[in-house]
């Protein structure tokens, strides 16, 4: 430009490189896609490694070798560029260059109060020290405890030895013995100053909404702690609460407080100042008991929870309060679930589950099969149709705390189970008899005992088929299996009977001849 400016006035020259030269290089070693690559001559070692997919999990980032004309031209430490942005440790490529990524030789880990906790690779032959690792980790956080940095080092026998370094000595003199040389598999931990802080607690138990431990703040009083715990419950006994003063050097001291004076009269003498490890106990009002309730669910006009009087509230009263059934209610399948009966029946069902069919009586087997088709073991059999619609009080009973009344929507099927070809739900058709539903289920199988068919009505009653005149949606038809016959036993018994008859015949015949 200077040469041409001698001949031309106000001359300036701009050069633009349109097509840089392409070079072929090889990237080998522990990279994801080793091989030969044609790249721009303006690319560096880092660019070539990236084009090869980067190092594998075992590939080195700090000891990458650049081979030029079969000689080691440079060892590239990519940490310098990736973590510090220094480009002088990267090199432009020339035709025929080979880049070899070796395996990682040594690593150390650092965790805790540093800005970049991680596992770092040690540079081969660099003899890196603790201060170098701290620099790689981005330095300390403001909460780092420098007095006692923990280093865990594996010994020759495989065990780890833990020792501590005061980093203040390294900050004063980088060449001090405290700035130890790192070894493979060293583990460094920088603790937090916050871990040294002693947190003081007080506790509150009993009739508050959120009992537990709370941090003791300066000048924390009893009323403050009660507020922190969500305030008192309705059942809290206000005339007397107890504060246990705990001192490891002395026996526990108990202070009684009148919460009524504290909270209602704002008596400052009752608002005691709390100390570390104090425990506050707020008792329950003697014989306090929330009234018993029952729940009505499903197809009633007003479902919900209803209070009852213990041993005095009848089922019919609650059904009347619930407004009766909706038009979609399956009245005959309404059930009463009782917790107290559920426990006993659960145990019986669990016992039957451990038995084979041969070990059960007919009644036990019937119950076992019915239980498998019923989700609520604690069901109390009640004919709600008689009770509510026909006003038949013979079905009435006294409710207990926790009873649940369930009124489902009317199902559209009659269930056929047991020894039929296709067990399952059959669309309910008013007026149809047992034969219709059995045929719809494919008919009884060859081993079906059609003389012992049982019908489970939606009320929970179990009836013989001849006792059922009409089916309703939700009924369950159960077809049992024929009892197995032991033909060898029958044969032996037949032979014995024939032998006895023959003996009697011979005796009678001989007597008549005489």
PDB file of N, CA and C in Angstrom, residues 245-293:
ATOM      1  N   UNK A 245     -37.003 -25.684  80.688  1.00  0.00           N
ATOM      2  CA  UNK A 245     -35.719 -25.004  80.536  1.00  0.00           C
ATOM      3  C   UNK A 245     -34.616 -26.050  80.634  1.00  0.00           C
ATOM      4  N   UNK A 246     -33.936 -26.283  79.507  1.00  0.00           N
ATOM      5  CA  UNK A 246     -32.945 -27.350  79.446  1.00  0.00           C
ATOM      6  C   UNK A 246     -31.548 -26.755  79.502  1.00  0.00           C
ATOM      7  N   UNK A 247     -30.788 -27.159  80.520  1.00  0.00           N
ATOM      8  CA  UNK A 247     -29.389 -26.751  80.669  1.00  0.00           C
ATOM      9  C   UNK A 247     -28.574 -28.017  80.905  1.00  0.00           C
ATOM     10  N   UNK A 248     -27.612 -28.332  80.001  1.00  0.00           N
ATOM     11  CA  UNK A 248     -26.858 -29.582  80.146  1.00  0.00           C
ATOM     12  C   UNK A 248     -26.159 -29.717  81.494  1.00  0.00           C
ATOM     13  N   UNK A 249     -25.883 -28.598  82.146  1.00  0.00           N
ATOM     14  CA  UNK A 249     -25.145 -28.646  83.409  1.00  0.00           C
ATOM     15  C   UNK A 249     -26.057 -28.731  84.624  1.00  0.00           C
ATOM     16  N   UNK A 250     -27.378 -28.567  84.398  1.00  0.00           N
ATOM     17  CA  UNK A 250     -28.313 -28.544  85.523  1.00  0.00           C
ATOM     18  C   UNK A 250     -29.521 -29.414  85.206  1.00  0.00           C
ATOM     19  N   UNK A 251     -30.260 -29.839  86.243  1.00  0.00           N
ATOM     20  CA  UNK A 251     -31.510 -30.560  85.985  1.00  0.00           C
ATOM     21  C   UNK A 251     -32.507 -29.648  85.269  1.00  0.00           C
ATOM     22  N   UNK A 252     -33.396 -30.253  84.482  1.00  0.00           N
ATOM     23  CA  UNK A 252     -34.393 -29.477  83.738  1.00  0.00           C
ATOM     24  C   UNK A 252     -35.314 -28.738  84.699  1.00  0.00           C
ATOM     25  N   UNK A 253     -35.656 -27.514  84.334  1.00  0.00           N
ATOM     26  CA  UNK A 253     -36.545 -26.684  85.147  1.00  0.00           C
ATOM     27  C   UNK A 253     -37.834 -26.451  84.362  1.00  0.00           C
ATOM     28  N   UNK A 254     -38.987 -26.627  85.031  1.00  0.00           N
ATOM     29  CA  UNK A 254     -40.284 -26.501  84.360  1.00  0.00           C
ATOM     30  C   UNK A 254     -41.009 -25.255  84.847  1.00  0.00           C
ATOM     31  N   UNK A 255     -41.450 -24.444  83.876  1.00  0.00           N
ATOM     32  CA  UNK A 255     -42.160 -23.200  84.189  1.00  0.00           C
ATOM     33  C   UNK A 255     -43.576 -23.311  83.639  1.00  0.00           C
ATOM     34  N   UNK A 256     -44.575 -23.065  84.492  1.00  0.00           N
ATOM     35  CA  UNK A 256     -45.977 -23.121  84.066  1.00  0.00           C
ATOM     36  C   UNK A 256     -46.438 -21.732  83.625  1.00  0.00           C
ATOM     37  N   UNK A 257     -47.220 -21.721  82.538  1.00  0.00           N
ATOM     38  CA  UNK A 257     -47.686 -20.464  81.954  1.00  0.00           C
ATOM     39  C   UNK A 257     -49.192 -20.555  81.737  1.00  0.00           C
ATOM     40  N   UNK A 258     -49.889 -19.463  82.063  1.00  0.00           N
ATOM     41  CA  UNK A 258     -51.326 -19.377  81.811  1.00  0.00           C
ATOM     42  C   UNK A 258     -51.526 -18.723  80.442  1.00  0.00           C
ATOM     43  N   UNK A 259     -51.886 -19.528  79.441  1.00  0.00           N
ATOM     44  CA  UNK A 259     -52.031 -19.011  78.081  1.00  0.00           C
ATOM     45  C   UNK A 259     -53.230 -18.084  77.937  1.00  0.00           C
ATOM     46  N   UNK A 260     -54.218 -18.280  78.776  1.00  0.00           N
ATOM     47  CA  UNK A 260     -55.392 -17.405  78.712  1.00  0.00           C
ATOM     48  C   UNK A 260     -55.012 -15.984  79.101  1.00  0.00           C
ATOM     49  N   UNK A 261     -54.198 -15.847  80.152  1.00  0.00           N
ATOM     50  CA  UNK A 261     -53.730 -14.521  80.555  1.00  0.00           C
ATOM     51  C   UNK A 261     -52.787 -13.942  79.506  1.00  0.00           C
ATOM     52  N   UNK A 262     -51.979 -14.824  78.897  1.00  0.00           N
ATOM     53  CA  UNK A 262     -51.007 -14.354  77.910  1.00  0.00           C
ATOM     54  C   UNK A 262     -51.693 -13.843  76.643  1.00  0.00           C
ATOM     55  N   UNK A 263     -52.610 -14.636  76.077  1.00  0.00           N
ATOM     56  CA  UNK A 263     -53.183 -14.313  74.773  1.00  0.00           C
ATOM     57  C   UNK A 263     -54.410 -13.419  74.850  1.00  0.00           C
ATOM     58  N   UNK A 264     -55.211 -13.573  75.904  1.00  0.00           N
ATOM     59  CA  UNK A 264     -56.440 -12.775  76.012  1.00  0.00           C
ATOM     60  C   UNK A 264     -56.233 -11.483  76.798  1.00  0.00           C
ATOM     61  N   UNK A 265     -55.469 -11.590  77.902  1.00  0.00           N
ATOM     62  CA  UNK A 265     -55.266 -10.426  78.773  1.00  0.00           C
ATOM     63  C   UNK A 265     -53.944  -9.716  78.502  1.00  0.00           C
ATOM     64  N   UNK A 266     -53.105 -10.325  77.635  1.00  0.00           N
ATOM     65  CA  UNK A 266     -51.799  -9.736  77.283  1.00  0.00           C
ATOM     66  C   UNK A 266     -50.959  -9.460  78.535  1.00  0.00           C
ATOM     67  N   UNK A 267     -50.944 -10.420  79.425  1.00  0.00           N
ATOM     68  CA  UNK A 267     -50.175 -10.301  80.664  1.00  0.00           C
ATOM     69  C   UNK A 267     -48.694 -10.502  80.343  1.00  0.00           C
ATOM     70  N   UNK A 268     -47.853  -9.470  80.473  1.00  0.00           N
ATOM     71  CA  UNK A 268     -46.432  -9.608  80.111  1.00  0.00           C
ATOM     72  C   UNK A 268     -45.681 -10.589  81.002  1.00  0.00           C
ATOM     73  N   UNK A 269     -46.184 -10.819  82.208  1.00  0.00           N
ATOM     74  CA  UNK A 269     -45.496 -11.749  83.107  1.00  0.00           C
ATOM     75  C   UNK A 269     -45.568 -13.189  82.600  1.00  0.00           C
ATOM     76  N   UNK A 270     -46.543 -13.484  81.744  1.00  0.00           N
ATOM     77  CA  UNK A 270     -46.686 -14.838  81.203  1.00  0.00           C
ATOM     78  C   UNK A 270     -45.915 -15.018  79.888  1.00  0.00           C
ATOM     79  N   UNK A 271     -45.486 -13.906  79.296  1.00  0.00           N
ATOM     80  CA  UNK A 271     -44.781 -13.968  78.011  1.00  0.00           C
ATOM     81  C   UNK A 271     -43.285 -14.082  78.262  1.00  0.00           C
ATOM     82  N   UNK A 272     -42.855 -15.260  78.660  1.00  0.00           N
ATOM     83  CA  UNK A 272     -41.471 -15.431  79.111  1.00  0.00           C
ATOM     84  C   UNK A 272     -40.504 -15.392  77.925  1.00  0.00           C
ATOM     85  N   UNK A 273     -39.279 -14.961  78.198  1.00  0.00           N
ATOM     86  CA  UNK A 273     -38.221 -14.908  77.189  1.00  0.00           C
ATOM     87  C   UNK A 273     -37.641 -16.307  77.022  1.00  0.00           C
ATOM     88  N   UNK A 274     -37.589 -16.771  75.799  1.00  0.00           N
ATOM     89  CA  UNK A 274     -37.119 -18.131  75.542  1.00  0.00           C
ATOM     90  C   UNK A 274     -35.606 -18.163  75.382  1.00  0.00           C
ATOM     91  N   UNK A 275     -35.027 -19.296  75.777  1.00  0.00           N
ATOM     92  CA  UNK A 275     -33.585 -19.507  75.676  1.00  0.00           C
ATOM     93  C   UNK A 275     -33.311 -20.754  74.841  1.00  0.00           C
ATOM     94  N   UNK A 276     -32.043 -20.942  74.502  1.00  0.00           N
ATOM     95  CA  UNK A 276     -31.665 -22.069  73.658  1.00  0.00           C
ATOM     96  C   UNK A 276     -32.112 -23.401  74.264  1.00  0.00           C
ATOM     97  N   UNK A 277     -32.674 -24.265  73.402  1.00  0.00           N
ATOM     98  CA  UNK A 277     -33.127 -25.620  73.748  1.00  0.00           C
ATOM     99  C   UNK A 277     -34.359 -25.653  74.635  1.00  0.00           C
ATOM    100  N   UNK A 278     -35.023 -24.506  74.840  1.00  0.00           N
ATOM    101  CA  UNK A 278     -36.286 -24.527  75.590  1.00  0.00           C
ATOM    102  C   UNK A 278     -37.316 -25.364  74.831  1.00  0.00           C
ATOM    103  N   UNK A 279     -38.151 -26.056  75.596  1.00  0.00           N
ATOM    104  CA  UNK A 279     -39.204 -26.884  75.012  1.00  0.00           C
ATOM    105  C   UNK A 279     -40.545 -26.454  75.586  1.00  0.00           C
ATOM    106  N   UNK A 280     -41.490 -26.134  74.687  1.00  0.00           N
ATOM    107  CA  UNK A 280     -42.816 -25.667  75.099  1.00  0.00           C
ATOM    108  C   UNK A 280     -43.821 -26.786  74.841  1.00  0.00           C
ATOM    109  N   UNK A 281     -44.617 -27.095  75.868  1.00  0.00           N
ATOM    110  CA  UNK A 281     -45.626 -28.149  75.765  1.00  0.00           C
ATOM    111  C   UNK A 281     -47.005 -27.537  75.999  1.00  0.00           C
ATOM    112  N   UNK A 282     -47.877 -27.671  74.999  1.00  0.00           N
ATOM    113  CA  UNK A 282     -49.246 -27.156  75.115  1.00  0.00           C
ATOM    114  C   UNK A 282     -50.192 -28.345  75.077  1.00  0.00           C
ATOM    115  N   UNK A 283     -50.899 -28.552  76.198  1.00  0.00           N
ATOM    116  CA  UNK A 283     -51.718 -29.745  76.362  1.00  0.00           C
ATOM    117  C   UNK A 283     -53.083 -29.595  75.689  1.00  0.00           C
ATOM    118  N   UNK A 284     -53.740 -30.756  75.568  1.00  0.00           N
ATOM    119  CA  UNK A 284     -55.086 -30.810  75.004  1.00  0.00           C
ATOM    120  C   UNK A 284     -56.117 -30.704  76.120  1.00  0.00           C
ATOM    121  N   UNK A 285     -57.255 -30.074  75.839  1.00  0.00           N
ATOM    122  CA  UNK A 285     -58.333 -29.994  76.823  1.00  0.00           C
ATOM    123  C   UNK A 285     -58.743 -31.409  77.212  1.00  0.00           C
ATOM    124  N   UNK A 286     -58.807 -31.713  78.513  1.00  0.00           N
ATOM    125  CA  UNK A 286     -59.188 -33.061  78.939  1.00  0.00           C
ATOM    126  C   UNK A 286     -60.535 -33.469  78.345  1.00  0.00           C
ATOM    127  N   UNK A 287     -60.583 -34.711  77.846  1.00  0.00           N
ATOM    128  CA  UNK A 287     -61.793 -35.310  77.273  1.00  0.00           C
ATOM    129  C   UNK A 287     -62.312 -34.542  76.054  1.00  0.00           C
ATOM    130  N   UNK A 288     -61.416 -33.766  75.433  1.00  0.00           N
ATOM    131  CA  UNK A 288     -61.819 -33.073  74.199  1.00  0.00           C
ATOM    132  C   UNK A 288     -61.982 -34.107  73.085  1.00  0.00           C
ATOM    133  N   UNK A 289     -63.085 -34.013  72.406  1.00  0.00           N
ATOM    134  CA  UNK A 289     -63.341 -34.939  71.308  1.00  0.00           C
ATOM    135  C   UNK A 289     -64.208 -34.258  70.263  1.00  0.00           C
ATOM    136  N   UNK A 290     -63.735 -34.278  69.023  1.00  0.00           N
ATOM    137  CA  UNK A 290     -64.537 -33.734  67.930  1.00  0.00           C
ATOM    138  C   UNK A 290     -65.702 -34.679  67.681  1.00  0.00           C
ATOM    139  N   UNK A 291     -66.888 -34.121  67.471  1.00  0.00           N
ATOM    140  CA  UNK A 291     -68.083 -34.936  67.320  1.00  0.00           C
ATOM    141  C   UNK A 291     -67.962 -35.966  66.215  1.00  0.00           C
ATOM    142  N   UNK A 292     -68.583 -37.144  66.405  1.00  0.00           N
ATOM    143  CA  UNK A 292     -68.536 -38.182  65.373  1.00  0.00           C
ATOM    144  C   UNK A 292     -69.302 -37.758  64.126  1.00  0.00           C
ATOM    145  N   UNK A 293     -68.862 -38.252  62.987  1.00  0.00           N
ATOM    146  CA  UNK A 293     -69.487 -37.899  61.704  1.00  0.00           C
ATOM    147  C   UNK A 293     -69.609 -39.131  60.821  1.00  0.00           C
TER     148      UNK A 293
END
